[in-house]
PDB file of C-alpha atoms and ligand atoms in Angstrom:
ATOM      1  CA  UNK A   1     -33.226 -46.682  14.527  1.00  0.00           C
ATOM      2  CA  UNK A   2     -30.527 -48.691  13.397  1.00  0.00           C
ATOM      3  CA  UNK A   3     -30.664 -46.860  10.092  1.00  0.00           C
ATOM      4  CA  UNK A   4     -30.461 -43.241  12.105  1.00  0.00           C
ATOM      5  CA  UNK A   5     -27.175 -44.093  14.289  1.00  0.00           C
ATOM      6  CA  UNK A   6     -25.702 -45.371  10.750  1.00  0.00           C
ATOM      7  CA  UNK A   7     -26.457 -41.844   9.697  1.00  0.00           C
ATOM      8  CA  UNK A   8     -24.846 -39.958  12.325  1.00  0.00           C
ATOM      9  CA  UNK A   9     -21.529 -42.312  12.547  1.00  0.00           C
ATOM     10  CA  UNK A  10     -21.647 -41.251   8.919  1.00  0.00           C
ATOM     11  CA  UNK A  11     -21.777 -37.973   9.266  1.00  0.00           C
ATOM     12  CA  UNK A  12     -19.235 -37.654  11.829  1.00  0.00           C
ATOM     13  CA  UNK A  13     -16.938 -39.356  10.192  1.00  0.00           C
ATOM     14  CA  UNK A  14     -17.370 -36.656   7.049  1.00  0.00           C
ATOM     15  CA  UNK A  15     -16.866 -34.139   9.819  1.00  0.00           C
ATOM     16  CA  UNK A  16     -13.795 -35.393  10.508  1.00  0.00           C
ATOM     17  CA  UNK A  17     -12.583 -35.761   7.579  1.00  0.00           C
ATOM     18  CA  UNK A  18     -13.674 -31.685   6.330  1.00  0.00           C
ATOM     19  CA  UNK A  19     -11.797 -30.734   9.305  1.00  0.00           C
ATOM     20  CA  UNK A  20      -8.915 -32.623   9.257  1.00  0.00           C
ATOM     21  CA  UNK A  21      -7.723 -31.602   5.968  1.00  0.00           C
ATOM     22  CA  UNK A  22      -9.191 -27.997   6.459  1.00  0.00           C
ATOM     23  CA  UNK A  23      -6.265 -28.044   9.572  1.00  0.00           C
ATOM     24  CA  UNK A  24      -3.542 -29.916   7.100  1.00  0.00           C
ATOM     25  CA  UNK A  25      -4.127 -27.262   4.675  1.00  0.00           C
ATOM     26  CA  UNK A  26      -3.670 -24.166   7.191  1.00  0.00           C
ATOM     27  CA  UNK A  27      -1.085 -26.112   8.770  1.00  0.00           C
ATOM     28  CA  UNK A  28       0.908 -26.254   5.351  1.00  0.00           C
ATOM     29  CA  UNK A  29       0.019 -22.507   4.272  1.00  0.00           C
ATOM     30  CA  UNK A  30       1.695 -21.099   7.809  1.00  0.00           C
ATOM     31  CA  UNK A  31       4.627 -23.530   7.353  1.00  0.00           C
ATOM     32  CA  UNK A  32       4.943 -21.882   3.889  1.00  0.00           C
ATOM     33  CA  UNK A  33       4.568 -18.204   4.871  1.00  0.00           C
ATOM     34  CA  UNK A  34       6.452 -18.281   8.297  1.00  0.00           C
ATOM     35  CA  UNK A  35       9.653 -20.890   6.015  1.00  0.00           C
ATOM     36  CA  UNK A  36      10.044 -17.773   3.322  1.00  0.00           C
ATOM     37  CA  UNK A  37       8.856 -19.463   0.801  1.00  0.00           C
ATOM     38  CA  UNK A  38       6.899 -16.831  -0.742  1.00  0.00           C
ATOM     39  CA  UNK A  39       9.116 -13.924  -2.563  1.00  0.00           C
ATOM     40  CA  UNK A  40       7.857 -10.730  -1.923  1.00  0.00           C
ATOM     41  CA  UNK A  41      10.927  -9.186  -3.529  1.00  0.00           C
ATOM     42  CA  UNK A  42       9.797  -6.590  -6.100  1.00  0.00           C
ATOM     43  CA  UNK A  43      11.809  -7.430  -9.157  1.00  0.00           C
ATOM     44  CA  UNK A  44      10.275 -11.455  -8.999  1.00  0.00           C
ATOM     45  CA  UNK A  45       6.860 -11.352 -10.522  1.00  0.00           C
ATOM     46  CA  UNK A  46       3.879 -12.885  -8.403  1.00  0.00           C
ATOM     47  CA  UNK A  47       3.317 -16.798  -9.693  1.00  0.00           C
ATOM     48  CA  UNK A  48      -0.127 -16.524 -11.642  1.00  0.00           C
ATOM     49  CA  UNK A  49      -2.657 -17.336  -8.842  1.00  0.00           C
ATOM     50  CA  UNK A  50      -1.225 -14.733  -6.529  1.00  0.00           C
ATOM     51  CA  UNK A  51      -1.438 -12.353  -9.095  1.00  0.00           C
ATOM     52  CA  UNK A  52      -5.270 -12.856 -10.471  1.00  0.00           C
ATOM     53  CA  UNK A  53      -6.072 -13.273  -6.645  1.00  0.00           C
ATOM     54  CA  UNK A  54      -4.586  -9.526  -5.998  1.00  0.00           C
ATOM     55  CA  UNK A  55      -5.826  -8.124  -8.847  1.00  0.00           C
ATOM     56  CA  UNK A  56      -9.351  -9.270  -8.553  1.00  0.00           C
ATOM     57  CA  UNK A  57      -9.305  -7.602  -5.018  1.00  0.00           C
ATOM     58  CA  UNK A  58      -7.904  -4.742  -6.661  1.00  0.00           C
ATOM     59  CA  UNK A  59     -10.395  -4.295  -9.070  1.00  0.00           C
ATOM     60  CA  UNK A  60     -13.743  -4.981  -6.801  1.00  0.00           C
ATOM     61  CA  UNK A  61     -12.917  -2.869  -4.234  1.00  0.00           C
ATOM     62  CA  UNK A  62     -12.212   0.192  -6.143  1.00  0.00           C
ATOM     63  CA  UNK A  63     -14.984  -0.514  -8.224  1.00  0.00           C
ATOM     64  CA  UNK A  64     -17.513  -0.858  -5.124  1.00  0.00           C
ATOM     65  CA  UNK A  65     -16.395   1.503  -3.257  1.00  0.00           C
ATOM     66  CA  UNK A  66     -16.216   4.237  -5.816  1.00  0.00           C
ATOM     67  CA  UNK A  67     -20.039   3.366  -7.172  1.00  0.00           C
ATOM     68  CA  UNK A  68     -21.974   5.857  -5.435  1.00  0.00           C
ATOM     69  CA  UNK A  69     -19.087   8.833  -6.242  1.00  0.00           C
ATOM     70  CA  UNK A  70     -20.961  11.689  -7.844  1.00  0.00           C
ATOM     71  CA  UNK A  71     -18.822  13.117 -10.833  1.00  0.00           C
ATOM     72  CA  UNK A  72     -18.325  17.061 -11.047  1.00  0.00           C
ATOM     73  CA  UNK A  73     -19.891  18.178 -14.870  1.00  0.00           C
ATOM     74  CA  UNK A  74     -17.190  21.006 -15.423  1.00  0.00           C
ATOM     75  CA  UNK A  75     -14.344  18.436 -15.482  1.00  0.00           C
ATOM     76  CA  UNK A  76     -13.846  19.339 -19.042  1.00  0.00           C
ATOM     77  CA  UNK A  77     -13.204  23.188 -18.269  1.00  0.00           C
ATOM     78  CA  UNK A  78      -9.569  24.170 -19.536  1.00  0.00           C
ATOM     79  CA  UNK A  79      -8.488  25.516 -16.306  1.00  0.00           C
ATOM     80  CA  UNK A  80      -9.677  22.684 -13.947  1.00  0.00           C
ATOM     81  CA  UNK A  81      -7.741  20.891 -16.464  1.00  0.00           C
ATOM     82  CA  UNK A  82      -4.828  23.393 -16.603  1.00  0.00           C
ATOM     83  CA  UNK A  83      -4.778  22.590 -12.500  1.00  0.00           C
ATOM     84  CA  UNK A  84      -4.874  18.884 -12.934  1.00  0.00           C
ATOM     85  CA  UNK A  85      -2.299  19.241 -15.515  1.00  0.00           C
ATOM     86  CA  UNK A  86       0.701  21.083 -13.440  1.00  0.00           C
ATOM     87  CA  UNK A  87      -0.314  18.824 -10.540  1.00  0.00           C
ATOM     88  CA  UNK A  88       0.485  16.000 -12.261  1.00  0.00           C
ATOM     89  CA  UNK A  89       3.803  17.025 -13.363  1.00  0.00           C
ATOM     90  CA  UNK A  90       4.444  17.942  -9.871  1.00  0.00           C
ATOM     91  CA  UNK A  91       3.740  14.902  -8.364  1.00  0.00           C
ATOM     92  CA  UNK A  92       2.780  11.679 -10.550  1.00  0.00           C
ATOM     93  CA  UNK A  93       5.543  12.019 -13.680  1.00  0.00           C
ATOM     94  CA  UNK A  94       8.215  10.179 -11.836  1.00  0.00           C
ATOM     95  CA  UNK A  95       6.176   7.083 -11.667  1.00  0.00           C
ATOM     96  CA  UNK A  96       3.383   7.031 -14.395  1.00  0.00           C
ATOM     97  CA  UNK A  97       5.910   9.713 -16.535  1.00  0.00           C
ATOM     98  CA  UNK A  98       3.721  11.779 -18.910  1.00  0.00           C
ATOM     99  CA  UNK A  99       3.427  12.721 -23.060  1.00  0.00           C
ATOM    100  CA  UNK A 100       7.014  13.109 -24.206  1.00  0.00           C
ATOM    101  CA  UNK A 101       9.065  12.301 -21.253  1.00  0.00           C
ATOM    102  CA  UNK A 102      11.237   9.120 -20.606  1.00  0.00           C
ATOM    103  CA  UNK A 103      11.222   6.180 -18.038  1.00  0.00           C
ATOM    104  CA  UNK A 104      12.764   7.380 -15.002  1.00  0.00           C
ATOM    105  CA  UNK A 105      14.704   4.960 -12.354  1.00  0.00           C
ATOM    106  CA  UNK A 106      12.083   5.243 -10.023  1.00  0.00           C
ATOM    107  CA  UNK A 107       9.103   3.701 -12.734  1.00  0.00           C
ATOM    108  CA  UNK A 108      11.345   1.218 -13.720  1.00  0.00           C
ATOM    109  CA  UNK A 109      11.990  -1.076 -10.479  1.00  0.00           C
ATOM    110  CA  UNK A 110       8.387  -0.696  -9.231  1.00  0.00           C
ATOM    111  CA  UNK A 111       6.374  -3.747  -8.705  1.00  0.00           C
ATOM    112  CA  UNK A 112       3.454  -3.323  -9.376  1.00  0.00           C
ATOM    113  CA  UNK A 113       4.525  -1.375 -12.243  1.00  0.00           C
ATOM    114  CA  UNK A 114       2.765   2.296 -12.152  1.00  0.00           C
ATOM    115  CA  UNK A 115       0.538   2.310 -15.454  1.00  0.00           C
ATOM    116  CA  UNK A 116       0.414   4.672 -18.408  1.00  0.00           C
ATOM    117  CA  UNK A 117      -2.292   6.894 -17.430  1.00  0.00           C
ATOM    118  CA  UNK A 118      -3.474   7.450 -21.065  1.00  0.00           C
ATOM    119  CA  UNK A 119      -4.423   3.531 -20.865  1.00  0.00           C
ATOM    120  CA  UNK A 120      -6.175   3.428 -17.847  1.00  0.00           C
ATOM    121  CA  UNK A 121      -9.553   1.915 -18.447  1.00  0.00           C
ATOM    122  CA  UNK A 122     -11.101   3.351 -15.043  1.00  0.00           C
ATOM    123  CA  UNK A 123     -13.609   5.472 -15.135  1.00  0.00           C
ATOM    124  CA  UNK A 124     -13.577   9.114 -13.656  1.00  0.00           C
ATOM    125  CA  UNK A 125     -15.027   7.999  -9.704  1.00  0.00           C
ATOM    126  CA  UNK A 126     -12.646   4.959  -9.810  1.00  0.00           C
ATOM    127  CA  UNK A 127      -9.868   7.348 -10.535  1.00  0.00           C
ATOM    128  CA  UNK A 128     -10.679   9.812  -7.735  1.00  0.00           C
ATOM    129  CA  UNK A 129     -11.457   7.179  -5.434  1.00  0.00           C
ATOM    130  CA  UNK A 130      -7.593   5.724  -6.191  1.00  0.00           C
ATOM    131  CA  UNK A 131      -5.891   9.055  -5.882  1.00  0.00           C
ATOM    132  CA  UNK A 132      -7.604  10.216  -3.075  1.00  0.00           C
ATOM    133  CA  UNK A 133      -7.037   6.340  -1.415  1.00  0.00           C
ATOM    134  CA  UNK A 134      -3.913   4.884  -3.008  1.00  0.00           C
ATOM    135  CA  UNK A 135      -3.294   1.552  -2.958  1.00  0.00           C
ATOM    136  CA  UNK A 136      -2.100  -0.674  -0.331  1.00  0.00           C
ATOM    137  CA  UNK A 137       0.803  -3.019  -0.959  1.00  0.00           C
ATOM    138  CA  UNK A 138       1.772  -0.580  -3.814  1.00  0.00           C
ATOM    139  CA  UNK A 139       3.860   2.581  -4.411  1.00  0.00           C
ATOM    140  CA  UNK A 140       0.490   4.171  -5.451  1.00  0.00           C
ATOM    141  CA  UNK A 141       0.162   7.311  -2.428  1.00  0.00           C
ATOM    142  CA  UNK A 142      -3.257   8.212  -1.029  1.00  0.00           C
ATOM    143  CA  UNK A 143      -2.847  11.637  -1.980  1.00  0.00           C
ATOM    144  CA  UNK A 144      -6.139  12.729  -0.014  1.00  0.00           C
ATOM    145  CA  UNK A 145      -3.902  12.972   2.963  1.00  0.00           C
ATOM    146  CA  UNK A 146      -2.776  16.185   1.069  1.00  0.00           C
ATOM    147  CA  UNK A 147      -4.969  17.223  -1.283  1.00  0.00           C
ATOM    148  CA  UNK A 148      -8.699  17.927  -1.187  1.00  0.00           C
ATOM    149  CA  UNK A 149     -11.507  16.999  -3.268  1.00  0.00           C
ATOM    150  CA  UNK A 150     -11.260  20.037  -5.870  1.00  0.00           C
ATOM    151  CA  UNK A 151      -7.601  19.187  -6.436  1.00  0.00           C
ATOM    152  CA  UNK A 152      -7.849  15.854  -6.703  1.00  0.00           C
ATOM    153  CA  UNK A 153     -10.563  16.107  -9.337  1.00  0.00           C
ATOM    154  CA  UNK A 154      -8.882  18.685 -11.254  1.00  0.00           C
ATOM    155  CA  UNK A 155      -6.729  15.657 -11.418  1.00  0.00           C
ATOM    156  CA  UNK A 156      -9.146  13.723 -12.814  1.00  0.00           C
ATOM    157  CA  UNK A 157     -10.114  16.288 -15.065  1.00  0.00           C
ATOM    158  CA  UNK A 158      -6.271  16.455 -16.470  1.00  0.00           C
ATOM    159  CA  UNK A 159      -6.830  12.590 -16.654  1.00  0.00           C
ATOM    160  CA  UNK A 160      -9.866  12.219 -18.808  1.00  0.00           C
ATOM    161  CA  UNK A 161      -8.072  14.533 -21.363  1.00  0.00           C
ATOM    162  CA  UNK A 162      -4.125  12.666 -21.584  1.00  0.00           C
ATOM    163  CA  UNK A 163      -5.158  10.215 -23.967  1.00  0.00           C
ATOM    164  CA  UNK A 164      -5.562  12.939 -26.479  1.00  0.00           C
ATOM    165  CA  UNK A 165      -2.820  15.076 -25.335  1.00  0.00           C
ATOM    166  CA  UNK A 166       0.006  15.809 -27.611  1.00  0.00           C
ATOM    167  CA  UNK A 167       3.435  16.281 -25.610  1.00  0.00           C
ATOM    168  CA  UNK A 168       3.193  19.800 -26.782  1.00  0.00           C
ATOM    169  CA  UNK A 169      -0.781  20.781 -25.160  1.00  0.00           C
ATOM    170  CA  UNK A 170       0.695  19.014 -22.055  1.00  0.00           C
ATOM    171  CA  UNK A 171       3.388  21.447 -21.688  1.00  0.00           C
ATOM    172  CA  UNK A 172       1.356  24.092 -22.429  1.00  0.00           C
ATOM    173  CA  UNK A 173      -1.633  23.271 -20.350  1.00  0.00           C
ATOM    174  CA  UNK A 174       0.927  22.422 -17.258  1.00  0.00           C
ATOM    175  CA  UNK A 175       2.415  26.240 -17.300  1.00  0.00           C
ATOM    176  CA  UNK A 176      -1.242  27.625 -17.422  1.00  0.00           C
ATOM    177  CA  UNK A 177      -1.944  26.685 -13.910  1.00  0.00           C
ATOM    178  CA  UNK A 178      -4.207  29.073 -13.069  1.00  0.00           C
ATOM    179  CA  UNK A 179      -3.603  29.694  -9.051  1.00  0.00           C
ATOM    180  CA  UNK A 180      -0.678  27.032  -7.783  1.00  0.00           C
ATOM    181  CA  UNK A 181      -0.798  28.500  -4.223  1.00  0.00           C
ATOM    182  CA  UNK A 182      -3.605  26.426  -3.505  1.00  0.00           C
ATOM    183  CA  UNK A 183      -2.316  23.329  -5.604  1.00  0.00           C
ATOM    184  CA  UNK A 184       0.820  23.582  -4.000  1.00  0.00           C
ATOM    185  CA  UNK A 185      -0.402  24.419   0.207  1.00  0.00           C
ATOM    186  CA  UNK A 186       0.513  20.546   0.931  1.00  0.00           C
ATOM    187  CA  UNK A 187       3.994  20.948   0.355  1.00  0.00           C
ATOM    188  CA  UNK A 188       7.158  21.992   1.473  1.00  0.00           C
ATOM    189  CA  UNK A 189       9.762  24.120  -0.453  1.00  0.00           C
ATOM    190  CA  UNK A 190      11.924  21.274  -1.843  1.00  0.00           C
ATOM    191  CA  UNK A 191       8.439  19.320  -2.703  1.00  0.00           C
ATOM    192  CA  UNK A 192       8.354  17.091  -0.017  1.00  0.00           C
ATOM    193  CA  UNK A 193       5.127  16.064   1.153  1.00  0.00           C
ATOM    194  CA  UNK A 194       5.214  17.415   5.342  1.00  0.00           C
ATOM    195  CA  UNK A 195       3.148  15.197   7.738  1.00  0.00           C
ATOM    196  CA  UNK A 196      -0.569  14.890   7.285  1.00  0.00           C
ATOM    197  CA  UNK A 197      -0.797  16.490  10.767  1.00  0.00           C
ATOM    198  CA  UNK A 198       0.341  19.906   9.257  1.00  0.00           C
ATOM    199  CA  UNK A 199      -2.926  20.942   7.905  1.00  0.00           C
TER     200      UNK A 199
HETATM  201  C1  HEC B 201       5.689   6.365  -6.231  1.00  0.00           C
HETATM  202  C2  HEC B 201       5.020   5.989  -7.439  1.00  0.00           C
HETATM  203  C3  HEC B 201       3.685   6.608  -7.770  1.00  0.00           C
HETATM  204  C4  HEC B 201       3.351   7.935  -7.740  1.00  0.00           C
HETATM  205  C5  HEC B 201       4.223   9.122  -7.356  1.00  0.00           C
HETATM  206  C6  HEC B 201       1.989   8.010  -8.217  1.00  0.00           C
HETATM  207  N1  HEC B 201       1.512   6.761  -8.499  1.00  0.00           N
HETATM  208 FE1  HEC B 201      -0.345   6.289  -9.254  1.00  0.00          FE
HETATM  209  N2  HEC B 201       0.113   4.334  -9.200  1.00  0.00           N
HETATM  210  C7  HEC B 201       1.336   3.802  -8.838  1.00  0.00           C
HETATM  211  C8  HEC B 201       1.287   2.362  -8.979  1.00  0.00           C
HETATM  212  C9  HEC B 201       2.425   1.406  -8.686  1.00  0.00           C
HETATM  213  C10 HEC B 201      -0.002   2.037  -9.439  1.00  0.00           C
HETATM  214  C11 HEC B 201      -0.558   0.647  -9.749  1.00  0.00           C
HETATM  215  C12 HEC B 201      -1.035  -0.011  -8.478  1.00  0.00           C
HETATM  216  C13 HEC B 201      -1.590  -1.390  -8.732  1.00  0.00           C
HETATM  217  O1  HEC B 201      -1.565  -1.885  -9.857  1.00  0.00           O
HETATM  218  O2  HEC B 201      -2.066  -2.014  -7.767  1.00  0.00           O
HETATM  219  C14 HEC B 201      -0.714   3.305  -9.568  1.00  0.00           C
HETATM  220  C15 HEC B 201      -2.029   3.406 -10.002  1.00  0.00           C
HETATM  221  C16 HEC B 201      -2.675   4.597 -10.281  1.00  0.00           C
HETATM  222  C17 HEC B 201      -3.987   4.719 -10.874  1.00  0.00           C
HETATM  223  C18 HEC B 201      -4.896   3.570 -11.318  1.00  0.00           C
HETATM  224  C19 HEC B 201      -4.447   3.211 -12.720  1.00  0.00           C
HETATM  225  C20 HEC B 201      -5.405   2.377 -13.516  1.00  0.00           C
HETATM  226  O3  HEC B 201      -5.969   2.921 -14.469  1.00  0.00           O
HETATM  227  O4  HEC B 201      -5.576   1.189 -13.207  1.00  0.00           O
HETATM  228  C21 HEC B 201      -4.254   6.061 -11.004  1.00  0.00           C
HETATM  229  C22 HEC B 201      -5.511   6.701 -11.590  1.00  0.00           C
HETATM  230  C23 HEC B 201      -3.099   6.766 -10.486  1.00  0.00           C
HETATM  231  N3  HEC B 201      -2.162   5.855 -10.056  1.00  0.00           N
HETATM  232  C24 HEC B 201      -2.981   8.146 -10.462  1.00  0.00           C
HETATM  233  C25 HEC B 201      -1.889   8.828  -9.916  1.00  0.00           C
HETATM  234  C26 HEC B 201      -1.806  10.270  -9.828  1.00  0.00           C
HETATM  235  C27 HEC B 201      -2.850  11.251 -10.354  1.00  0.00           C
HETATM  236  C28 HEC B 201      -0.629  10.545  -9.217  1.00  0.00           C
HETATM  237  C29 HEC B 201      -0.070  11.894  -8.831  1.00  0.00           C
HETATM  238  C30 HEC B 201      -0.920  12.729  -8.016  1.00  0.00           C
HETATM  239  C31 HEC B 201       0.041   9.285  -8.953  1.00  0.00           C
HETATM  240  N4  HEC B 201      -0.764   8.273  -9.390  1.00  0.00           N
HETATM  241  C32 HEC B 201       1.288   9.194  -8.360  1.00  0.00           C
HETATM  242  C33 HEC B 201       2.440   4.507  -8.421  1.00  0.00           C
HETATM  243  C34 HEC B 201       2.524   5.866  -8.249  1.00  0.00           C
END
């Protein structure tokens, strides 16, 4: 008996302890966040905890949530990749810039930085799944708002050949679009993207 009410004013007093300094440690975290402490300006790097702590989310959720993404088998047709091709110089050059071009303003004060394409180390679903989805707290647009499926993969398509691309085949395989009108139904003359509500 004596032994058993020991035990409990032992374990209450753990109890205590676990959720006092679960409290102190909230209670410290909110002062932090609501004082400002954290920079969230774009051209100061994340401190090395935030960062692996992002990117770790970053990489599981694409990679879960594109697993079960069946792959088209004619991605490596010329004119799907032709598509994918003028597509991307449309709309992906100014940030992720393409063989033979330059940095551009834009690519250079984004935070995350927008990655060489030829580099990427996804494979073809976690591509599709990113372009069609974006990603949040980036400048990386869901561009399944705009596009469907067949464009995006054509996309994909273009992507899975770059890292062979010479600046030349890019510029030719970007002119051989074979019908834009579809490619380019999402936007408006001057290239703006409209509303998603428009179609
Ligand atoms: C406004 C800038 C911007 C534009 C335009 C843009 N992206 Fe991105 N993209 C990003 C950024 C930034 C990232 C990195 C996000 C991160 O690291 O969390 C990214 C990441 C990606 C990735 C994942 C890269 C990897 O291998 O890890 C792919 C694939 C991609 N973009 C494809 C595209 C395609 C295709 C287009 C055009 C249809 C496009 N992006 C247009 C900014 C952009």
């Amino acid at each position: 008996m004596a032994w058993s009410i020991k035990n409990m004013t032992r374990n209450r007093l753990i109890g205590a302890v676990i959720g006092g300094g679960l409290v102190a440690v909230l209670g410290a975290a909110w002062i932090i966040i609501y004082a400002g402490a954290y920079n969230i300006a774009a051209d100061a790097p994340h401190t090395g905890p935030v960062y692996w702590l992002l990117k770790t989310v970053r990489e599981r959720s694409i990679l879960v949530r594109s697993a079960d993404i069946p792959v088209p088998t004619d991605l490596g047709l010329e004119p799907r990749v032709a598509s994918g091709a003028a597509l991307y110089k449309e709309m992906c050059t100014a940030c992720h810039l393409a063989p033979g071009t330059e940095k551009t303003e834009l690519s250079q004060g984004l935070y995350p930085p927008a990655p060489a394409l030829r580099d990427s180390k996804l494979s073809a679903e976690q591509q599709f799944w990113v372009i069609k989805h974006g990603i949040k707290m980036s400048a990386m647009p869901a561009w399944g708002v705009t596009h469907n499926d067949k464009l995006i993969w054509d996309m994909v398509a273009f992507l899975r050949k770059l890292p062979s691309l010479t600046p030349a085949e890019y510029e030719r395989l970007s002119k051989l679009a074979p019908d834009h009108d579809d490619a380019m139904k999402g936007m408006n003359m001057d290239g703006a993207m409209p509303s998603p509500t428009t179609h």
